[in-house]
């Protein structure tokens, strides 16, 4: 009888204390985005506002997160297309992406793009992308909707597609060294933090881009409709 009691007590402990560890694991891919999600060198794990957001909403969804990355944005899209990951932490929407994955009904946030320029460049305001025509080389994030739209509408601009894993620091360093004449980035907050960290505040200006704010969404694999539905259900429960 004592053995039976011991068995049931052990079984009860297993159910009570180990069941959270058995929660479904959601593989979320990410790129390093200054001010949003960055690798912590000490822990080897991503940190930032976007990580905190996903941890909160994953708890509501009843899943745990396995972070995959950092991976360049264009390659993340291929991972979604090939179902190598369940979701991307944040992505802008376009027709091509809507065909290969699932965007939730509402975005995580909206960001107005900016253009980073060296202070010695004689541009004070950007009213149209054509104002950047004097620049010899303008960095844009490979795979981002801005890169696609600008290349299509203003083919005269000399764009350099940035694919580096550490997009922001790489691009700002190239800009400061003169290897780039401009760098287009999705949002002001993150870029200002990086400029400050790199000590480039005296040499780089940040101007508003001539486009409206862009909505950014979670992005799910088409094989994980179940996760997309759970996310939609709890979207309004968690504020970014």
Coordinates of C-alpha atoms in Angstrom, one line a residue:
X1 CA 0.0 0.0 0.0
X2 CA 2.9 2.3 0.8
X3 CA 4.4 1.7 -2.6
X4 CA 1.0 2.6 -4.2
X5 CA 0.8 5.8 -2.3
X6 CA 4.4 6.7 -3.2
X7 CA 3.6 6.0 -6.9
X8 CA 0.5 8.3 -6.9
X9 CA 2.3 11.0 -5.0
X10 CA 5.1 10.9 -7.6
X11 CA 2.6 11.0 -10.4
X12 CA 0.8 14.0 -8.8
X13 CA 4.1 15.9 -8.5
X14 CA 4.8 15.2 -12.2
X15 CA 1.5 16.7 -13.2
X16 CA 1.7 19.7 -10.9
X17 CA 5.3 20.7 -11.4
X18 CA 6.4 19.4 -14.8
X19 CA 3.4 20.1 -17.0
X20 CA 4.4 23.7 -17.7
X21 CA 7.7 22.4 -19.1
X22 CA 5.6 20.4 -21.6
X23 CA 4.0 23.5 -23.2
X24 CA 4.3 23.6 -26.9
X25 CA 7.4 25.3 -28.2
X26 CA 6.9 28.0 -30.8
X27 CA 10.0 28.7 -33.0
X28 CA 10.2 32.5 -33.5
X29 CA 12.9 33.8 -35.9
X30 CA 14.3 37.3 -35.4
X31 CA 16.8 39.9 -36.9
X32 CA 18.7 42.3 -34.7
X33 CA 16.8 45.6 -34.6
X34 CA 18.2 48.3 -32.5
X35 CA 15.9 49.4 -29.7
X36 CA 13.6 46.4 -30.3
X37 CA 15.5 43.1 -30.2
X38 CA 19.3 42.6 -29.8
X39 CA 21.5 39.8 -28.7
X40 CA 22.8 39.9 -25.1
X41 CA 26.5 39.1 -25.4
X42 CA 26.7 37.7 -21.8
X43 CA 23.6 35.4 -22.0
X44 CA 23.7 34.7 -25.7
X45 CA 19.9 35.3 -25.7
X46 CA 17.9 38.1 -27.4
X47 CA 16.7 41.0 -25.2
X48 CA 14.6 44.1 -25.8
X49 CA 11.1 45.4 -25.9
X50 CA 10.0 43.0 -28.7
X51 CA 11.3 40.0 -26.7
X52 CA 9.3 41.1 -23.6
X53 CA 6.2 41.6 -25.8
X54 CA 6.5 38.1 -27.3
X55 CA 7.1 36.5 -23.9
X56 CA 3.9 38.0 -22.6
X57 CA 1.7 37.1 -25.5
X58 CA 3.2 33.6 -25.7
X59 CA 2.2 33.0 -22.1
X60 CA -1.4 34.0 -23.1
X61 CA -1.2 31.6 -26.0
X62 CA -0.1 28.8 -23.8
X63 CA 3.2 28.2 -25.6
X64 CA 6.9 28.7 -24.9
X65 CA 9.3 30.4 -27.2
X66 CA 12.5 29.1 -28.9
X67 CA 14.3 32.0 -30.4
X68 CA 15.9 31.4 -33.8
X69 CA 18.5 34.0 -34.9
X70 CA 19.7 36.5 -35.4
X71 CA 19.0 36.0 -39.1
X72 CA 18.9 38.6 -41.9
X73 CA 15.4 39.6 -42.8
X74 CA 15.3 38.2 -46.3
X75 CA 16.4 34.8 -45.0
X76 CA 13.8 34.9 -42.3
X77 CA 11.1 35.2 -45.0
X78 CA 12.6 32.1 -46.7
X79 CA 12.4 30.3 -43.4
X80 CA 8.7 31.1 -43.2
X81 CA 8.1 30.0 -46.8
X82 CA 9.9 26.7 -46.1
X83 CA 8.2 26.2 -42.7
X84 CA 11.6 26.1 -40.9
X85 CA 10.1 28.4 -38.2
X86 CA 6.7 29.0 -36.8
X87 CA 6.8 32.8 -36.8
X88 CA 8.9 35.9 -37.3
X89 CA 9.0 38.4 -34.4
X90 CA 8.1 41.4 -36.6
X91 CA 7.7 42.0 -40.3
X92 CA 6.1 44.5 -42.7
X93 CA 3.3 43.4 -44.9
X94 CA 3.3 43.1 -48.7
X95 CA 1.4 41.0 -51.3
X96 CA 4.2 38.5 -51.8
X97 CA 4.5 37.8 -48.1
X98 CA 0.8 37.4 -47.7
X99 CA 0.9 34.6 -50.2
X100 CA 3.5 32.6 -48.2
X101 CA 2.5 33.3 -44.6
X102 CA -0.1 34.6 -42.3
X103 CA -0.3 38.2 -41.0
X104 CA -2.6 38.7 -37.9
X105 CA -5.5 41.2 -38.1
X106 CA -3.7 43.9 -36.2
X107 CA -0.1 45.2 -36.2
X108 CA 2.2 45.2 -33.2
X109 CA 3.2 48.8 -33.8
X110 CA 3.6 51.5 -36.4
X111 CA 6.9 53.2 -37.2
X112 CA 7.8 56.1 -39.4
X113 CA 11.0 55.4 -41.5
X114 CA 14.0 57.7 -41.3
X115 CA 17.1 58.5 -43.4
X116 CA 20.5 58.7 -41.7
X117 CA 23.0 61.0 -43.4
X118 CA 26.5 62.3 -42.5
X119 CA 26.3 65.9 -41.4
X120 CA 28.6 67.0 -44.3
X121 CA 25.8 66.0 -46.8
X122 CA 23.9 69.1 -47.8
X123 CA 20.4 67.8 -47.3
X124 CA 18.3 69.4 -44.6
X125 CA 14.8 68.0 -45.5
X126 CA 13.6 65.1 -47.6
X127 CA 10.3 65.7 -49.4
X128 CA 10.6 62.9 -52.0
X129 CA 13.0 60.0 -52.4
X130 CA 14.3 61.8 -55.5
X131 CA 16.0 64.3 -53.1
X132 CA 18.5 61.5 -52.4
X133 CA 19.7 61.3 -56.0
X134 CA 22.9 63.2 -55.4
X135 CA 24.1 60.4 -53.0
X136 CA 26.4 57.8 -54.5
X137 CA 25.4 54.9 -52.3
X138 CA 22.3 54.5 -50.0
X139 CA 22.0 51.5 -47.7
X140 CA 18.6 49.8 -47.3
X141 CA 17.6 46.6 -45.6
X142 CA 17.5 43.7 -48.0
X143 CA 14.0 42.3 -48.2
X144 CA 12.3 45.2 -46.5
X145 CA 9.2 46.7 -48.3
X146 CA 11.0 50.1 -48.4
X147 CA 13.8 48.7 -50.4
X148 CA 11.4 47.1 -52.9
X149 CA 9.2 50.2 -53.3
X150 CA 12.1 52.7 -53.6
X151 CA 13.9 50.5 -56.2
X152 CA 10.8 50.2 -58.2
X153 CA 9.6 53.9 -58.1
X154 CA 13.1 55.6 -58.1
X155 CA 15.4 53.3 -60.1
X156 CA 17.8 56.2 -60.5
X157 CA 18.8 55.9 -56.8
X158 CA 21.9 53.9 -56.2
X159 CA 20.8 51.5 -53.4
X160 CA 23.0 49.1 -51.5
X161 CA 21.1 46.1 -50.1
X162 CA 22.3 45.4 -46.5
X163 CA 22.2 41.8 -45.5
X164 CA 24.5 41.8 -42.4
X165 CA 23.2 40.1 -39.3
X166 CA 23.9 43.3 -37.3
X167 CA 22.2 45.6 -39.7
X168 CA 22.2 48.8 -37.8
X169 CA 25.8 48.9 -36.4
X170 CA 27.2 47.7 -39.7
X171 CA 25.4 50.3 -41.7
X172 CA 26.1 53.2 -39.3
X173 CA 29.8 52.3 -39.3
X174 CA 29.9 52.2 -43.1
X175 CA 28.1 55.6 -43.2
X176 CA 30.6 57.2 -40.7
X177 CA 33.5 55.7 -42.7
X178 CA 32.2 57.1 -46.0
X179 CA 31.4 53.7 -47.6
X180 CA 27.7 54.7 -47.5
X181 CA 26.3 58.2 -48.1
X182 CA 22.9 57.4 -46.5
X183 CA 21.1 54.7 -44.7
X184 CA 17.3 54.2 -44.6
X185 CA 15.9 52.6 -41.4
X186 CA 12.3 51.7 -40.3
X187 CA 12.2 53.8 -37.2
X188 CA 13.8 56.7 -35.3
X189 CA 14.0 55.4 -31.7
X190 CA 16.2 52.4 -32.3
X191 CA 18.6 54.2 -34.7
X192 CA 19.1 57.1 -32.2
X193 CA 20.1 54.7 -29.5
X194 CA 22.6 53.0 -31.8
X195 CA 24.1 56.3 -32.9
X196 CA 24.6 57.3 -29.3
X197 CA 26.2 53.9 -28.4
X198 CA 28.6 54.2 -31.3
X199 CA 29.5 57.8 -30.4
X200 CA 28.4 59.1 -33.8
X201 CA 26.0 61.9 -32.6
X202 CA 28.3 64.6 -33.9
X203 CA 28.7 63.2 -37.4
X204 CA 25.3 61.7 -38.3
X205 CA 21.9 63.4 -38.8
X206 CA 18.5 61.5 -38.8
X207 CA 15.8 62.9 -41.0
X208 CA 12.2 61.8 -41.5
X209 CA 11.6 59.8 -44.7
X210 CA 9.0 61.0 -47.1
X211 CA 6.5 58.2 -46.4
X212 CA 3.8 57.6 -43.8
X213 CA 4.3 55.3 -40.7
X214 CA 4.5 51.6 -41.6
X215 CA 2.6 49.0 -39.7
X216 CA 4.6 46.0 -38.4
X217 CA 3.1 42.6 -37.6
X218 CA 3.9 39.2 -36.3
X219 CA 4.2 36.9 -39.2
X220 CA 3.3 33.2 -39.0
X221 CA 4.0 30.1 -41.2
X222 CA 1.0 28.9 -43.2
X223 CA 1.4 25.6 -41.4
X224 CA 0.7 27.3 -38.1
X225 CA -2.7 28.7 -38.6
X226 CA -3.4 27.5 -35.0
X227 CA -0.8 29.8 -33.6
X228 CA -1.9 32.7 -35.7
X229 CA -5.5 32.2 -34.4
X230 CA -4.3 32.1 -30.8
X231 CA -2.3 35.3 -31.4
X232 CA -5.3 37.1 -32.9
X233 CA -7.3 36.0 -29.9
X234 CA -4.9 37.6 -27.4
X235 CA -3.5 40.5 -29.4
X236 CA -5.5 43.1 -27.5
X237 CA -4.5 41.6 -24.1
X238 CA -0.9 42.6 -24.5
X239 CA 0.3 46.1 -25.4
X240 CA 3.6 46.8 -27.0

